């Protein structure tokens, strides 16, 4: 019996801490999808502008009813890669652009289970689309002569859901997205913050109006 308490203490110390809890400097958001929930923790301390932008889309309901539409699998290991979701090209949902926060500035690298902003060719073109990595993707980090992408948080629950999305049959697309468009996109039913009070913008919510009569 005298060995029981030391052994219990050792097992407790070895057990991984539950990261899906409130933590200073982070705001958790739950993405409810047709394949299950995903919880992300946004690093508001190191990536304040990117986190603020993402939370604006969440608090306005701009992600509600959108989808995960891209599964980019690593050709060497199809179980790794990234999934992409958001508003796609729906101009009714888009918010004003914001400056790119590079990984060199934030220190947030593209490791496994990282959430980052998708963007076009110009640095400040990120908006309402994002991606989640499965496995590390260091090629997306900033380096001399290359701005990279703005990583701004980590997945703290629901990576099983992310992996199911990555495994979805895909095809179509063109250029960098060739063969990567999910044939039956996964619905992003809703996005809700779990920490703090919602702070919706005053921008118009044009997607809620039916102008077709």
PDB file of C-alpha atoms in Angstrom:
ATOM      1  CA  UNK A   1       0.000   0.000   0.000  1.00  0.00           C
ATOM      2  CA  UNK A   2       2.941   2.329   0.664  1.00  0.00           C
ATOM      3  CA  UNK A   3       3.719   2.313  -3.093  1.00  0.00           C
ATOM      4  CA  UNK A   4       0.190   3.261  -4.154  1.00  0.00           C
ATOM      5  CA  UNK A   5       0.397   7.026  -3.603  1.00  0.00           C
ATOM      6  CA  UNK A   6       3.762   7.568  -5.353  1.00  0.00           C
ATOM      7  CA  UNK A   7       2.529   5.476  -8.314  1.00  0.00           C
ATOM      8  CA  UNK A   8      -0.706   7.471  -8.491  1.00  0.00           C
ATOM      9  CA  UNK A   9       1.281  10.712  -8.433  1.00  0.00           C
ATOM     10  CA  UNK A  10       3.503   9.462 -11.252  1.00  0.00           C
ATOM     11  CA  UNK A  11       0.541   8.471 -13.407  1.00  0.00           C
ATOM     12  CA  UNK A  12      -1.134  11.836 -12.794  1.00  0.00           C
ATOM     13  CA  UNK A  13       2.004  13.732 -13.774  1.00  0.00           C
ATOM     14  CA  UNK A  14       2.344  11.681 -16.955  1.00  0.00           C
ATOM     15  CA  UNK A  15      -1.274  12.232 -18.050  1.00  0.00           C
ATOM     16  CA  UNK A  16      -1.705  14.952 -20.710  1.00  0.00           C
ATOM     17  CA  UNK A  17      -3.570  18.051 -19.565  1.00  0.00           C
ATOM     18  CA  UNK A  18      -6.966  18.748 -21.104  1.00  0.00           C
ATOM     19  CA  UNK A  19      -6.371  21.734 -23.348  1.00  0.00           C
ATOM     20  CA  UNK A  20     -10.070  22.284 -24.081  1.00  0.00           C
ATOM     21  CA  UNK A  21     -10.484  24.592 -21.090  1.00  0.00           C
ATOM     22  CA  UNK A  22     -10.388  28.407 -20.764  1.00  0.00           C
ATOM     23  CA  UNK A  23      -6.815  29.723 -20.821  1.00  0.00           C
ATOM     24  CA  UNK A  24      -5.544  33.305 -20.510  1.00  0.00           C
ATOM     25  CA  UNK A  25      -4.693  34.797 -23.893  1.00  0.00           C
ATOM     26  CA  UNK A  26      -6.874  32.354 -25.839  1.00  0.00           C
ATOM     27  CA  UNK A  27     -10.482  32.394 -27.013  1.00  0.00           C
ATOM     28  CA  UNK A  28     -12.107  29.076 -27.875  1.00  0.00           C
ATOM     29  CA  UNK A  29     -14.554  28.728 -30.747  1.00  0.00           C
ATOM     30  CA  UNK A  30     -16.639  25.650 -31.522  1.00  0.00           C
ATOM     31  CA  UNK A  31     -17.221  24.842 -35.176  1.00  0.00           C
ATOM     32  CA  UNK A  32     -20.253  22.591 -35.509  1.00  0.00           C
ATOM     33  CA  UNK A  33     -20.045  20.605 -38.748  1.00  0.00           C
ATOM     34  CA  UNK A  34     -22.102  17.857 -40.348  1.00  0.00           C
ATOM     35  CA  UNK A  35     -19.213  15.495 -39.490  1.00  0.00           C
ATOM     36  CA  UNK A  36     -18.974  16.551 -35.832  1.00  0.00           C
ATOM     37  CA  UNK A  37     -17.636  19.430 -33.697  1.00  0.00           C
ATOM     38  CA  UNK A  38     -14.203  21.052 -33.812  1.00  0.00           C
ATOM     39  CA  UNK A  39     -12.944  23.349 -31.038  1.00  0.00           C
ATOM     40  CA  UNK A  40     -10.210  25.865 -31.851  1.00  0.00           C
ATOM     41  CA  UNK A  41      -8.278  28.039 -29.409  1.00  0.00           C
ATOM     42  CA  UNK A  42      -7.373  31.390 -30.959  1.00  0.00           C
ATOM     43  CA  UNK A  43      -4.117  32.943 -29.769  1.00  0.00           C
ATOM     44  CA  UNK A  44      -5.335  36.480 -29.209  1.00  0.00           C
ATOM     45  CA  UNK A  45      -2.082  37.543 -27.563  1.00  0.00           C
ATOM     46  CA  UNK A  46       0.353  36.635 -30.339  1.00  0.00           C
ATOM     47  CA  UNK A  47      -2.013  37.024 -33.335  1.00  0.00           C
ATOM     48  CA  UNK A  48      -4.463  39.739 -32.219  1.00  0.00           C
ATOM     49  CA  UNK A  49      -5.506  41.065 -35.655  1.00  0.00           C
ATOM     50  CA  UNK A  50      -6.072  37.644 -37.204  1.00  0.00           C
ATOM     51  CA  UNK A  51      -7.960  36.387 -34.149  1.00  0.00           C
ATOM     52  CA  UNK A  52     -10.107  39.533 -34.119  1.00  0.00           C
ATOM     53  CA  UNK A  53     -10.996  39.025 -37.773  1.00  0.00           C
ATOM     54  CA  UNK A  54     -11.959  35.378 -37.225  1.00  0.00           C
ATOM     55  CA  UNK A  55     -14.051  36.246 -34.174  1.00  0.00           C
ATOM     56  CA  UNK A  56     -15.863  38.949 -36.167  1.00  0.00           C
ATOM     57  CA  UNK A  57     -16.972  36.312 -38.679  1.00  0.00           C
ATOM     58  CA  UNK A  58     -18.004  34.050 -35.784  1.00  0.00           C
ATOM     59  CA  UNK A  59     -19.908  36.700 -33.823  1.00  0.00           C
ATOM     60  CA  UNK A  60     -21.705  37.967 -36.945  1.00  0.00           C
ATOM     61  CA  UNK A  61     -22.760  34.442 -37.931  1.00  0.00           C
ATOM     62  CA  UNK A  62     -20.888  34.780 -41.242  1.00  0.00           C
ATOM     63  CA  UNK A  63     -19.578  31.207 -41.072  1.00  0.00           C
ATOM     64  CA  UNK A  64     -22.997  29.729 -40.290  1.00  0.00           C
ATOM     65  CA  UNK A  65     -24.272  27.671 -43.220  1.00  0.00           C
ATOM     66  CA  UNK A  66     -20.950  27.707 -45.103  1.00  0.00           C
ATOM     67  CA  UNK A  67     -18.747  24.644 -45.593  1.00  0.00           C
ATOM     68  CA  UNK A  68     -15.444  22.832 -45.544  1.00  0.00           C
ATOM     69  CA  UNK A  69     -14.863  22.492 -49.268  1.00  0.00           C
ATOM     70  CA  UNK A  70     -11.206  21.540 -49.764  1.00  0.00           C
ATOM     71  CA  UNK A  71      -9.171  18.476 -48.738  1.00  0.00           C
ATOM     72  CA  UNK A  72      -5.508  18.878 -49.662  1.00  0.00           C
ATOM     73  CA  UNK A  73      -3.837  15.530 -48.972  1.00  0.00           C
ATOM     74  CA  UNK A  74      -0.086  14.985 -48.948  1.00  0.00           C
ATOM     75  CA  UNK A  75       0.768  12.756 -51.926  1.00  0.00           C
ATOM     76  CA  UNK A  76       3.399  10.941 -49.859  1.00  0.00           C
ATOM     77  CA  UNK A  77       1.057  10.399 -46.904  1.00  0.00           C
ATOM     78  CA  UNK A  78      -2.672  10.935 -47.679  1.00  0.00           C
ATOM     79  CA  UNK A  79      -3.480  10.987 -43.960  1.00  0.00           C
ATOM     80  CA  UNK A  80      -1.681  14.326 -43.712  1.00  0.00           C
ATOM     81  CA  UNK A  81      -2.342  17.687 -45.338  1.00  0.00           C
ATOM     82  CA  UNK A  82      -4.968  20.318 -44.590  1.00  0.00           C
ATOM     83  CA  UNK A  83      -8.685  21.047 -44.903  1.00  0.00           C
ATOM     84  CA  UNK A  84     -10.062  24.424 -45.906  1.00  0.00           C
ATOM     85  CA  UNK A  85     -13.389  26.012 -45.082  1.00  0.00           C
ATOM     86  CA  UNK A  86     -15.260  29.290 -44.861  1.00  0.00           C
ATOM     87  CA  UNK A  87     -17.228  31.609 -47.103  1.00  0.00           C
ATOM     88  CA  UNK A  88     -15.421  30.728 -50.363  1.00  0.00           C
ATOM     89  CA  UNK A  89     -16.207  33.618 -52.758  1.00  0.00           C
ATOM     90  CA  UNK A  90     -19.487  34.773 -51.188  1.00  0.00           C
ATOM     91  CA  UNK A  91     -19.042  38.565 -51.347  1.00  0.00           C
ATOM     92  CA  UNK A  92     -22.185  39.057 -49.229  1.00  0.00           C
ATOM     93  CA  UNK A  93     -20.374  37.666 -46.179  1.00  0.00           C
ATOM     94  CA  UNK A  94     -16.926  39.200 -46.546  1.00  0.00           C
ATOM     95  CA  UNK A  95     -15.511  41.738 -44.090  1.00  0.00           C
ATOM     96  CA  UNK A  96     -12.846  44.417 -44.813  1.00  0.00           C
ATOM     97  CA  UNK A  97      -9.255  43.154 -45.253  1.00  0.00           C
ATOM     98  CA  UNK A  98      -6.647  43.377 -42.517  1.00  0.00           C
ATOM     99  CA  UNK A  99      -2.805  43.279 -42.421  1.00  0.00           C
ATOM    100  CA  UNK A 100      -1.049  39.904 -42.613  1.00  0.00           C
ATOM    101  CA  UNK A 101       0.433  38.685 -39.319  1.00  0.00           C
ATOM    102  CA  UNK A 102       3.273  36.422 -40.462  1.00  0.00           C
ATOM    103  CA  UNK A 103       4.625  33.492 -38.495  1.00  0.00           C
ATOM    104  CA  UNK A 104       7.911  35.396 -38.190  1.00  0.00           C
ATOM    105  CA  UNK A 105       6.010  38.087 -36.310  1.00  0.00           C
ATOM    106  CA  UNK A 106       3.714  35.900 -34.195  1.00  0.00           C
ATOM    107  CA  UNK A 107       5.933  32.886 -33.568  1.00  0.00           C
ATOM    108  CA  UNK A 108       2.952  30.582 -34.248  1.00  0.00           C
ATOM    109  CA  UNK A 109       4.219  27.872 -36.575  1.00  0.00           C
ATOM    110  CA  UNK A 110       2.234  25.593 -38.850  1.00  0.00           C
ATOM    111  CA  UNK A 111       2.444  22.455 -36.732  1.00  0.00           C
ATOM    112  CA  UNK A 112      -0.092  19.645 -36.511  1.00  0.00           C
ATOM    113  CA  UNK A 113      -3.615  20.880 -35.633  1.00  0.00           C
ATOM    114  CA  UNK A 114      -2.917  24.524 -36.500  1.00  0.00           C
ATOM    115  CA  UNK A 115      -5.623  26.899 -37.740  1.00  0.00           C
ATOM    116  CA  UNK A 116      -4.455  29.505 -40.242  1.00  0.00           C
ATOM    117  CA  UNK A 117      -5.936  31.977 -42.702  1.00  0.00           C
ATOM    118  CA  UNK A 118      -6.246  31.131 -46.385  1.00  0.00           C
ATOM    119  CA  UNK A 119      -5.382  34.000 -48.724  1.00  0.00           C
ATOM    120  CA  UNK A 120      -4.751  34.968 -52.320  1.00  0.00           C
ATOM    121  CA  UNK A 121      -1.520  36.166 -53.869  1.00  0.00           C
ATOM    122  CA  UNK A 122      -1.420  39.482 -51.994  1.00  0.00           C
ATOM    123  CA  UNK A 123      -0.433  39.477 -48.296  1.00  0.00           C
ATOM    124  CA  UNK A 124      -3.548  41.287 -47.053  1.00  0.00           C
ATOM    125  CA  UNK A 125      -6.075  39.200 -48.992  1.00  0.00           C
ATOM    126  CA  UNK A 126      -7.081  36.901 -46.115  1.00  0.00           C
ATOM    127  CA  UNK A 127     -10.680  37.203 -45.005  1.00  0.00           C
ATOM    128  CA  UNK A 128     -13.391  34.620 -44.503  1.00  0.00           C
ATOM    129  CA  UNK A 129     -11.552  31.418 -45.429  1.00  0.00           C
ATOM    130  CA  UNK A 130      -9.270  29.364 -43.212  1.00  0.00           C
ATOM    131  CA  UNK A 131      -7.509  26.008 -43.091  1.00  0.00           C
ATOM    132  CA  UNK A 132      -6.594  23.408 -40.476  1.00  0.00           C
ATOM    133  CA  UNK A 133      -3.433  21.317 -40.748  1.00  0.00           C
ATOM    134  CA  UNK A 134      -3.139  17.582 -40.212  1.00  0.00           C
ATOM    135  CA  UNK A 135       0.553  17.078 -39.565  1.00  0.00           C
ATOM    136  CA  UNK A 136       3.158  19.863 -39.658  1.00  0.00           C
ATOM    137  CA  UNK A 137       3.317  22.050 -42.791  1.00  0.00           C
ATOM    138  CA  UNK A 138       6.457  24.184 -42.353  1.00  0.00           C
ATOM    139  CA  UNK A 139       6.290  25.279 -45.992  1.00  0.00           C
ATOM    140  CA  UNK A 140       3.480  27.639 -44.974  1.00  0.00           C
ATOM    141  CA  UNK A 141       5.679  29.475 -42.462  1.00  0.00           C
ATOM    142  CA  UNK A 142       7.298  32.797 -43.363  1.00  0.00           C
ATOM    143  CA  UNK A 143      10.887  32.811 -44.601  1.00  0.00           C
ATOM    144  CA  UNK A 144      13.115  35.345 -46.387  1.00  0.00           C
ATOM    145  CA  UNK A 145      11.339  36.472 -49.550  1.00  0.00           C
ATOM    146  CA  UNK A 146       8.102  34.656 -48.676  1.00  0.00           C
ATOM    147  CA  UNK A 147       5.344  35.953 -46.391  1.00  0.00           C
ATOM    148  CA  UNK A 148       3.668  32.618 -45.770  1.00  0.00           C
ATOM    149  CA  UNK A 149       0.295  32.309 -44.060  1.00  0.00           C
ATOM    150  CA  UNK A 150      -1.115  33.682 -40.805  1.00  0.00           C
ATOM    151  CA  UNK A 151      -1.393  30.870 -38.263  1.00  0.00           C
ATOM    152  CA  UNK A 152      -3.407  32.045 -35.278  1.00  0.00           C
ATOM    153  CA  UNK A 153      -4.377  29.133 -33.072  1.00  0.00           C
ATOM    154  CA  UNK A 154      -4.639  25.404 -32.405  1.00  0.00           C
ATOM    155  CA  UNK A 155      -7.298  22.706 -32.473  1.00  0.00           C
ATOM    156  CA  UNK A 156      -7.962  21.598 -28.885  1.00  0.00           C
ATOM    157  CA  UNK A 157     -10.784  19.131 -29.591  1.00  0.00           C
ATOM    158  CA  UNK A 158     -12.227  17.429 -32.637  1.00  0.00           C
ATOM    159  CA  UNK A 159      -9.148  16.474 -34.662  1.00  0.00           C
ATOM    160  CA  UNK A 160     -10.970  13.221 -35.422  1.00  0.00           C
ATOM    161  CA  UNK A 161     -13.545  15.357 -37.255  1.00  0.00           C
ATOM    162  CA  UNK A 162     -10.807  17.196 -39.155  1.00  0.00           C
ATOM    163  CA  UNK A 163      -9.292  13.879 -40.249  1.00  0.00           C
ATOM    164  CA  UNK A 164     -12.680  12.638 -41.467  1.00  0.00           C
ATOM    165  CA  UNK A 165     -13.017  15.783 -43.580  1.00  0.00           C
ATOM    166  CA  UNK A 166      -9.503  15.322 -44.984  1.00  0.00           C
ATOM    167  CA  UNK A 167     -10.433  11.781 -46.078  1.00  0.00           C
ATOM    168  CA  UNK A 168     -13.512  12.892 -48.051  1.00  0.00           C
ATOM    169  CA  UNK A 169     -13.521  12.074 -51.785  1.00  0.00           C
ATOM    170  CA  UNK A 170     -12.306  15.038 -53.802  1.00  0.00           C
ATOM    171  CA  UNK A 171     -11.725  16.137 -57.381  1.00  0.00           C
ATOM    172  CA  UNK A 172     -12.265  19.088 -59.703  1.00  0.00           C
ATOM    173  CA  UNK A 173     -10.611  22.397 -58.978  1.00  0.00           C
ATOM    174  CA  UNK A 174      -7.788  23.988 -60.897  1.00  0.00           C
ATOM    175  CA  UNK A 175      -4.239  25.227 -60.418  1.00  0.00           C
ATOM    176  CA  UNK A 176      -3.194  24.787 -56.759  1.00  0.00           C
ATOM    177  CA  UNK A 177      -6.613  23.330 -55.897  1.00  0.00           C
ATOM    178  CA  UNK A 178      -6.717  20.756 -58.700  1.00  0.00           C
ATOM    179  CA  UNK A 179      -8.174  17.494 -57.437  1.00  0.00           C
ATOM    180  CA  UNK A 180      -8.738  18.918 -53.954  1.00  0.00           C
ATOM    181  CA  UNK A 181     -12.359  20.107 -53.976  1.00  0.00           C
ATOM    182  CA  UNK A 182     -14.537  17.942 -51.720  1.00  0.00           C
ATOM    183  CA  UNK A 183     -17.202  16.403 -53.952  1.00  0.00           C
ATOM    184  CA  UNK A 184     -19.861  16.697 -51.232  1.00  0.00           C
ATOM    185  CA  UNK A 185     -18.735  19.657 -49.080  1.00  0.00           C
ATOM    186  CA  UNK A 186     -19.055  19.266 -45.317  1.00  0.00           C
ATOM    187  CA  UNK A 187     -21.540  21.764 -43.915  1.00  0.00           C
ATOM    188  CA  UNK A 188     -20.247  24.233 -41.339  1.00  0.00           C
ATOM    189  CA  UNK A 189     -23.543  24.474 -39.498  1.00  0.00           C
ATOM    190  CA  UNK A 190     -22.516  27.129 -36.983  1.00  0.00           C
ATOM    191  CA  UNK A 191     -19.535  28.742 -35.285  1.00  0.00           C
ATOM    192  CA  UNK A 192     -19.894  29.911 -31.674  1.00  0.00           C
ATOM    193  CA  UNK A 193     -17.383  31.388 -29.263  1.00  0.00           C
ATOM    194  CA  UNK A 194     -17.041  29.547 -25.962  1.00  0.00           C
ATOM    195  CA  UNK A 195     -15.133  32.267 -24.080  1.00  0.00           C
ATOM    196  CA  UNK A 196     -16.100  35.914 -23.596  1.00  0.00           C
ATOM    197  CA  UNK A 197     -19.030  37.868 -24.962  1.00  0.00           C
ATOM    198  CA  UNK A 198     -19.824  38.067 -28.689  1.00  0.00           C
ATOM    199  CA  UNK A 199     -18.848  41.370 -30.293  1.00  0.00           C
ATOM    200  CA  UNK A 200     -20.723  41.503 -33.605  1.00  0.00           C
ATOM    201  CA  UNK A 201     -19.732  44.097 -36.172  1.00  0.00           C
ATOM    202  CA  UNK A 202     -22.040  46.726 -37.634  1.00  0.00           C
ATOM    203  CA  UNK A 203     -21.311  45.557 -41.171  1.00  0.00           C
ATOM    204  CA  UNK A 204     -24.368  44.624 -43.283  1.00  0.00           C
ATOM    205  CA  UNK A 205     -25.416  40.964 -43.334  1.00  0.00           C
ATOM    206  CA  UNK A 206     -26.511  40.797 -46.935  1.00  0.00           C
ATOM    207  CA  UNK A 207     -26.607  36.984 -47.128  1.00  0.00           C
ATOM    208  CA  UNK A 208     -29.640  37.021 -44.805  1.00  0.00           C
ATOM    209  CA  UNK A 209     -31.768  38.887 -47.328  1.00  0.00           C
ATOM    210  CA  UNK A 210     -33.616  37.236 -50.172  1.00  0.00           C
ATOM    211  CA  UNK A 211     -33.751  39.667 -53.065  1.00  0.00           C
ATOM    212  CA  UNK A 212     -35.210  37.110 -55.443  1.00  0.00           C
ATOM    213  CA  UNK A 213     -38.748  37.572 -54.144  1.00  0.00           C
TER     214      UNK A 213
END
